[in-house]
CSV table of C-alpha atoms in Angstrom, one decimal:
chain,number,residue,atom,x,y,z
A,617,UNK,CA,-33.5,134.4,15.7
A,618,UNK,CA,-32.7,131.1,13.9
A,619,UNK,CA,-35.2,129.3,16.6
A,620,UNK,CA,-37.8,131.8,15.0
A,621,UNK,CA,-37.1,130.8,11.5
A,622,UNK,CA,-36.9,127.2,12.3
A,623,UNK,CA,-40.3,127.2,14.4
A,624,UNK,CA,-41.7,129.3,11.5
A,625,UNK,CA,-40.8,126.8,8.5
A,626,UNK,CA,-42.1,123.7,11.0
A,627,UNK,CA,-45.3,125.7,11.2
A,628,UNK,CA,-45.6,126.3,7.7
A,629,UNK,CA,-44.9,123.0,6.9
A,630,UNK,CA,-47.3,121.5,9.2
A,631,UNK,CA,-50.1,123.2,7.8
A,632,UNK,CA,-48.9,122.3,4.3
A,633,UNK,CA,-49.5,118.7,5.4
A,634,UNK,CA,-52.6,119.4,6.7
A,635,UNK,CA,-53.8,121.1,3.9
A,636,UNK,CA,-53.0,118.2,1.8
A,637,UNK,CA,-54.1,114.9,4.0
A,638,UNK,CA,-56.3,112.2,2.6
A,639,UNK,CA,-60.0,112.3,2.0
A,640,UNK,CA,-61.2,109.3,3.8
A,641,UNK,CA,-64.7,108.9,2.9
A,642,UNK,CA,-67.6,106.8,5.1
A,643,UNK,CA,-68.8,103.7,3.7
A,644,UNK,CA,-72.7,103.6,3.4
A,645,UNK,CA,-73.8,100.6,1.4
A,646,UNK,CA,-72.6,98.3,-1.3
A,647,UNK,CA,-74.4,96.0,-3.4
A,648,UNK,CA,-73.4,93.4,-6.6
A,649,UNK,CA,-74.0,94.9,-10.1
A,650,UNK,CA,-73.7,92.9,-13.5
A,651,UNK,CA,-71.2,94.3,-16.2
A,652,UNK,CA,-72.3,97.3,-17.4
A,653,UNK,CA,-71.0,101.2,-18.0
A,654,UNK,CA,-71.9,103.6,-14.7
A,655,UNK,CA,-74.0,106.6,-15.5
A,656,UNK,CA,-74.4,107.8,-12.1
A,657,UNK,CA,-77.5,107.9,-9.2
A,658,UNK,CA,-79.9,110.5,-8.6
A,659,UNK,CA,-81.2,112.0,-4.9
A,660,UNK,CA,-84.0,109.2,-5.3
A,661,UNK,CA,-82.6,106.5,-4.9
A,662,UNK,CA,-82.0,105.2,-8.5
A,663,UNK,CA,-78.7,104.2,-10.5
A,664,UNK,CA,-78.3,104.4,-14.2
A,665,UNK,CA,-76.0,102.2,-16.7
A,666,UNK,CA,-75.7,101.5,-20.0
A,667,UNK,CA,-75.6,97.9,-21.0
A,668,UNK,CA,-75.5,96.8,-24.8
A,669,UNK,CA,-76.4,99.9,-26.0
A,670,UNK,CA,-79.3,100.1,-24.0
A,671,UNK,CA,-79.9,102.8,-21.0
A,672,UNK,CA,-81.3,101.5,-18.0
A,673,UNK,CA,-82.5,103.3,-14.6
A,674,UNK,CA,-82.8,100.4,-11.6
A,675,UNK,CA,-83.7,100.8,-8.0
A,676,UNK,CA,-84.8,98.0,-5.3
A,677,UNK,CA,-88.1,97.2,-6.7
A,678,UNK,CA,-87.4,97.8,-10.4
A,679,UNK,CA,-85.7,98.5,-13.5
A,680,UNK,CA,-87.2,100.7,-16.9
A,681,UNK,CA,-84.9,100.4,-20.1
A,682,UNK,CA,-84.8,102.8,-23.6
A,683,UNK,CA,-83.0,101.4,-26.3
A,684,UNK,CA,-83.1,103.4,-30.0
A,685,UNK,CA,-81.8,100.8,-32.9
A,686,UNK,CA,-82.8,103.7,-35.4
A,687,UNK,CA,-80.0,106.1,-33.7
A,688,UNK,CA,-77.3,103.9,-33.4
A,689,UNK,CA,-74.8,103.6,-30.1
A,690,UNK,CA,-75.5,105.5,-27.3
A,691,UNK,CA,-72.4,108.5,-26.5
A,692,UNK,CA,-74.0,110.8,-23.8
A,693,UNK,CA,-76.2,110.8,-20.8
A,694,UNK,CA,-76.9,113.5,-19.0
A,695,UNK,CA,-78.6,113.1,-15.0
A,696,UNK,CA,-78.9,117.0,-14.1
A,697,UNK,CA,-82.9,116.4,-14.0
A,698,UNK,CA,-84.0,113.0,-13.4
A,699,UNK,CA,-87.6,114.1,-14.9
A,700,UNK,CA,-85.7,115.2,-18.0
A,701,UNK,CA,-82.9,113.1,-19.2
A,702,UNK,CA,-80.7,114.0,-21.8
A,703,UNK,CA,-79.6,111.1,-24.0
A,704,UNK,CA,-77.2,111.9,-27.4
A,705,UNK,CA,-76.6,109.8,-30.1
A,706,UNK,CA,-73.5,111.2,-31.8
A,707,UNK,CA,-73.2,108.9,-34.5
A,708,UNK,CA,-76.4,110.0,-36.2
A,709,UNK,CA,-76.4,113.6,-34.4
A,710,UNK,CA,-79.3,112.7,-33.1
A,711,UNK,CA,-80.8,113.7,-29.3
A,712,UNK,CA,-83.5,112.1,-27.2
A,713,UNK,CA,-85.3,113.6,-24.3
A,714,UNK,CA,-86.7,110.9,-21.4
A,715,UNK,CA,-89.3,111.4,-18.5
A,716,UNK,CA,-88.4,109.8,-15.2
A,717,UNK,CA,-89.7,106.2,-16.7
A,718,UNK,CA,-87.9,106.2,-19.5
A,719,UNK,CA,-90.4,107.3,-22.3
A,720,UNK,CA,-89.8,109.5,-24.9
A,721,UNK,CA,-90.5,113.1,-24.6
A,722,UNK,CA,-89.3,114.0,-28.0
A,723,UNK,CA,-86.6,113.4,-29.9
A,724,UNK,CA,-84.4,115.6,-31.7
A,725,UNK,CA,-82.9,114.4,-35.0
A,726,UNK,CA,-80.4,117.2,-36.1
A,727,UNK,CA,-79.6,116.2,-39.9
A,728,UNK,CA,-82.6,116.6,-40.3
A,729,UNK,CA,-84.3,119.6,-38.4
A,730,UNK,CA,-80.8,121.4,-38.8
A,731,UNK,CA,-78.7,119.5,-41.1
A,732,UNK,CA,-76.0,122.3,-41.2
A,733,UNK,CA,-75.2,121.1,-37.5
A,734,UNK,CA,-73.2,118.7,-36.9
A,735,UNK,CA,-72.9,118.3,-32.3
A,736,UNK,CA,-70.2,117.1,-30.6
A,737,UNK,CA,-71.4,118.3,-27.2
A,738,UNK,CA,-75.5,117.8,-26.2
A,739,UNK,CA,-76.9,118.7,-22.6
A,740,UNK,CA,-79.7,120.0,-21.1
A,741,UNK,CA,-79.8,124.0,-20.4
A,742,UNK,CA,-82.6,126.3,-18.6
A,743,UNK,CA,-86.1,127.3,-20.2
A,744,UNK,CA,-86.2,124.6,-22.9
A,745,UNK,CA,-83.0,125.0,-24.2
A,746,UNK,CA,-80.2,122.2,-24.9
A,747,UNK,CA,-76.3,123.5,-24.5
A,748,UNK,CA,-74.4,122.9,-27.7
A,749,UNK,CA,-71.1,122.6,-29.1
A,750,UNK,CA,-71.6,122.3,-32.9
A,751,UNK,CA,-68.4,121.0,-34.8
A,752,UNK,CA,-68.5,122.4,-38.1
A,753,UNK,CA,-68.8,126.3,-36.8
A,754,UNK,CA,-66.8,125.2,-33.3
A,755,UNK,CA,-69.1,127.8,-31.4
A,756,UNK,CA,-71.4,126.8,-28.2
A,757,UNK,CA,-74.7,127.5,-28.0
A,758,UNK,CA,-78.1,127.0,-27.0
A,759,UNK,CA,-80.7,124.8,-28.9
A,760,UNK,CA,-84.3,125.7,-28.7
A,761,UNK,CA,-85.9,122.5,-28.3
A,762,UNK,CA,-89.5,123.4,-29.4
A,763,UNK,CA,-88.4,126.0,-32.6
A,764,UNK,CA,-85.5,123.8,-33.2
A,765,UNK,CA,-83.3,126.8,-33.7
A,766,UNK,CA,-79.4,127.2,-32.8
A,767,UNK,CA,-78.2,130.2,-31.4
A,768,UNK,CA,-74.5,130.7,-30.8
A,769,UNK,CA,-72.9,132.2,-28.0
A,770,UNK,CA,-69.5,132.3,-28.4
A,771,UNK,CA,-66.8,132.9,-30.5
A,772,UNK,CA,-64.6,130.0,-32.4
A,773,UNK,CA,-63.3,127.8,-30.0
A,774,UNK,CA,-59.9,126.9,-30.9
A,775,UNK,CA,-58.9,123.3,-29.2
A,776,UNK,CA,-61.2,120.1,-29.4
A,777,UNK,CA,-63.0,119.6,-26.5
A,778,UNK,CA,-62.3,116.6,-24.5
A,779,UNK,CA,-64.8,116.0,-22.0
A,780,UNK,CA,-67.8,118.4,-21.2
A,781,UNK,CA,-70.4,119.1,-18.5
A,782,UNK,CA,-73.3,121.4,-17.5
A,783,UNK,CA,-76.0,122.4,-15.3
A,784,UNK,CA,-78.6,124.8,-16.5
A,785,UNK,CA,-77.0,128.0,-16.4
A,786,UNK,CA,-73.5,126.5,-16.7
A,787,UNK,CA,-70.8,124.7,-19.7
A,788,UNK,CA,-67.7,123.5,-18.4
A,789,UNK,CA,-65.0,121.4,-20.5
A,790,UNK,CA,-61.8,120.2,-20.5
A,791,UNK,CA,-59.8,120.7,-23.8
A,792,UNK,CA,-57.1,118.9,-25.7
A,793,UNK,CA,-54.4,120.8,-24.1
A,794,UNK,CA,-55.9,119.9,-20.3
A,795,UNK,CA,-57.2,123.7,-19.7
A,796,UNK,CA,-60.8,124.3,-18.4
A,797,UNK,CA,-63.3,126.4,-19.5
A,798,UNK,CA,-67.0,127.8,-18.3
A,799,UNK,CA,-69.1,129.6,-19.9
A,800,UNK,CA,-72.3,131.5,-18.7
A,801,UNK,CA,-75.5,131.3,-20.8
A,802,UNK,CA,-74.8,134.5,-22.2
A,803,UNK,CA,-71.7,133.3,-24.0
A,804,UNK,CA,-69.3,134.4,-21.1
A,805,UNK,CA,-66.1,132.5,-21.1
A,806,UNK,CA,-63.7,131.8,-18.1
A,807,UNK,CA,-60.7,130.2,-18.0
A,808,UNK,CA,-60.8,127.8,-14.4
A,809,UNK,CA,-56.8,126.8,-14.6
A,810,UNK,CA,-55.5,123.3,-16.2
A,811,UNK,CA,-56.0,119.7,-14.9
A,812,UNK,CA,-53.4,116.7,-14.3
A,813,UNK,CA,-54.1,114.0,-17.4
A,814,UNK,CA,-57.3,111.8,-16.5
A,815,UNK,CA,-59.1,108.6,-16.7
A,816,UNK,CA,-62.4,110.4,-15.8
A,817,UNK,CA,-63.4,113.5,-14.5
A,818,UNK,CA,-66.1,115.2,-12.9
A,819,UNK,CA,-66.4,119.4,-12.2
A,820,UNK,CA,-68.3,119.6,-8.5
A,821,UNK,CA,-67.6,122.9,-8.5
A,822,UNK,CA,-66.1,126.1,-10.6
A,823,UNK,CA,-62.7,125.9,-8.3
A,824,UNK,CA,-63.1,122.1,-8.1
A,825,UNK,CA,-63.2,118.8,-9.7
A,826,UNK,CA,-63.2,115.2,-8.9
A,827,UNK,CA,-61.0,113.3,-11.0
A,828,UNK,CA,-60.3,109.4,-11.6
A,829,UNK,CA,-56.5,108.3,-12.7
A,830,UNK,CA,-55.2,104.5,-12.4
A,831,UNK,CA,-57.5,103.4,-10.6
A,832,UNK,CA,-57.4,105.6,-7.6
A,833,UNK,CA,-59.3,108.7,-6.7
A,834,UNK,CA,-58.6,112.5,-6.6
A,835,UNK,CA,-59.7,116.1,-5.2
A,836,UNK,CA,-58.1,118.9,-7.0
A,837,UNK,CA,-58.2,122.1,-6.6
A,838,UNK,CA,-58.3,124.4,-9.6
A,839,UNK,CA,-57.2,127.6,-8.6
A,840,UNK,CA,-54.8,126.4,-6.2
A,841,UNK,CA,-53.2,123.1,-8.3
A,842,UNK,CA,-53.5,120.9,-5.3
A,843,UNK,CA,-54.4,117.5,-5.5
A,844,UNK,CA,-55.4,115.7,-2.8
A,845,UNK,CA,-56.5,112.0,-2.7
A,846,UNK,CA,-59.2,109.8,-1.8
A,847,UNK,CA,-58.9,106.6,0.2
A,848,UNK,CA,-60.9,103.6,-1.1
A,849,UNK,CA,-60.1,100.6,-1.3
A,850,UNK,CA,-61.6,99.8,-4.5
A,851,UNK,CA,-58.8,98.0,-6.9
A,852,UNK,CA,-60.3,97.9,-10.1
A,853,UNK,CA,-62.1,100.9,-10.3
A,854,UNK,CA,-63.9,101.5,-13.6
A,855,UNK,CA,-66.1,104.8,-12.9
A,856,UNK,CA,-67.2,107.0,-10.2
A,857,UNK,CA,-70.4,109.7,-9.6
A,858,UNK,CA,-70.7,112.3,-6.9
A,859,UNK,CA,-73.4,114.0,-6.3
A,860,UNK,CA,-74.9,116.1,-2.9
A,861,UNK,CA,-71.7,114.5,-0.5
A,862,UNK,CA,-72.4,111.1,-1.8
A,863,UNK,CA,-69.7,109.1,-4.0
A,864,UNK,CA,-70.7,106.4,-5.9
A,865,UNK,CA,-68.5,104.1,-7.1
A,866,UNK,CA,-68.5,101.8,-9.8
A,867,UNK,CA,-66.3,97.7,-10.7
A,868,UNK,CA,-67.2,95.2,-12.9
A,869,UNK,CA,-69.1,93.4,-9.9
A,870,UNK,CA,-70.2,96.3,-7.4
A,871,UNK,CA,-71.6,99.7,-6.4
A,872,UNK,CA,-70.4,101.4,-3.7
A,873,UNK,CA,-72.2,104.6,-1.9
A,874,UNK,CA,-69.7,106.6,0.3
A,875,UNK,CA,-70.5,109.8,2.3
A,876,UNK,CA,-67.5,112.1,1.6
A,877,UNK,CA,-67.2,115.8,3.3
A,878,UNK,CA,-65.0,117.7,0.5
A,879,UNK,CA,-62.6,120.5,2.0
């Protein structure tokens, strides 16, 4: 009986380790950036940075730039739709909207079309619609971008948020407290479980995120609170992007594509 027990606790603990082993992901290519702050890449190819308050999309054969003086310092980018970038100005509550060279779609200045807004959180949403988290009511909603019209969603949201993302039909953020939220377009809100504390973080799916901490590289599970790390050798690491089972990776001198298979 005690040979039982003892080969059942080595089993268990086996798998345990198994579960938990490294993430080793496969180089691909690397090539020599200057000093800038990573965005991320899109499926075609090009990478995205912000360098003296100016947005920038580069690939092998060229680069196209936006800079707004009149909006003052860039805050947000957001990739979801490389034919419709979403860039927010939060200083001036301002929101600008970029085709896939970098020219202006339209541009959304909030003080003035709805000066009783005030945006902390500004990306881009299905059928013409931004995702918004407005300040002064502390509700999310969705922005009409044509009738320039806010329509909330949800009720008061108690904590600050601390770091937000979204696809069309999706808002997820991380609070004050560490806990993360989603909700649906239709105002429904879901509580996803709470995170370890962060450099930088990234939600690749409703049960998990990516997550950066001390320069070193994370997988963790939400509704299971496992974390389990990724091997690079990067030393100074000072941003990462994934995207379709590519990781990008981002130091003051270099960007680094890696094919990882997550778990």
């Amino acid at each position: 009986m005690q040979k039982i027990v003892f080969f059942l606790i080595l089993i268990t603990g086996l798998q345990t380790r198994a579960q938990t082993k490294d993430i080793r992901p496969v180089l691909l290519s690397s090539a020599p950036t200057e000093s800038a702050l990573f965005i991320g890449n899109d499926p075609f190819g090009n990478t995205y940075t912000i360098k003296d308050n100016e947005f920038r999309k580069t690939n092998r054969n060229q680069q196209f730039q936006y800079r707004n003086l009149s909006f003052g310092t860039l805050k947000q980018v957001d990739l979801q739709n490389p034919l419709q970038l979403v860039l927010y100005y939060k200083t001036f509550n301002a929101a600008v909207l970029l085709d896939n060279q970098l020219n202006e779609i339209q541009k959304i200045n909030f003080s003035e079309t709805n000066p009783e807004l005030f945006p902390q959180a500004v990306s881009l949403a299905s059928q013409n619609r931004l995702w918004l988290f407005d300040l002064n009511s502390q509700k999310l909603g969705l922005y009409d971008i044509f009738k320039n019209t806010f329509t909330p969603i949800s009720t008061p949201i108690k904590d600050a948020i601390q770091q937000y993302q979204s696809d069309y039909n999706y808002f997820y953020w991380v609070d004050i407290r560490n806990n993360c939220y989603a909700s649906t377009i239709f105002g429904k809100i879901s509580f996803l479980g709470q995170v370890p504390a962060f450099d930088q973080l990234q939600f690749i799916s409703p049960k998990q995120i990516l997550f950066q901490k001390d320069n070193r590289l994370f997988l963790y599970d939400l509704e299971n609170a496992a974390t389990i790390n990724i091997v690079i050798p990067e030393k100074s690491l000072e941003s990462f992007y994934y995207k379709e089972q590519i990781l990008a990776t981002f130091t003051n001198n270099e960007i680094r594509n890696y094919k990882i298979t997550l778990p």
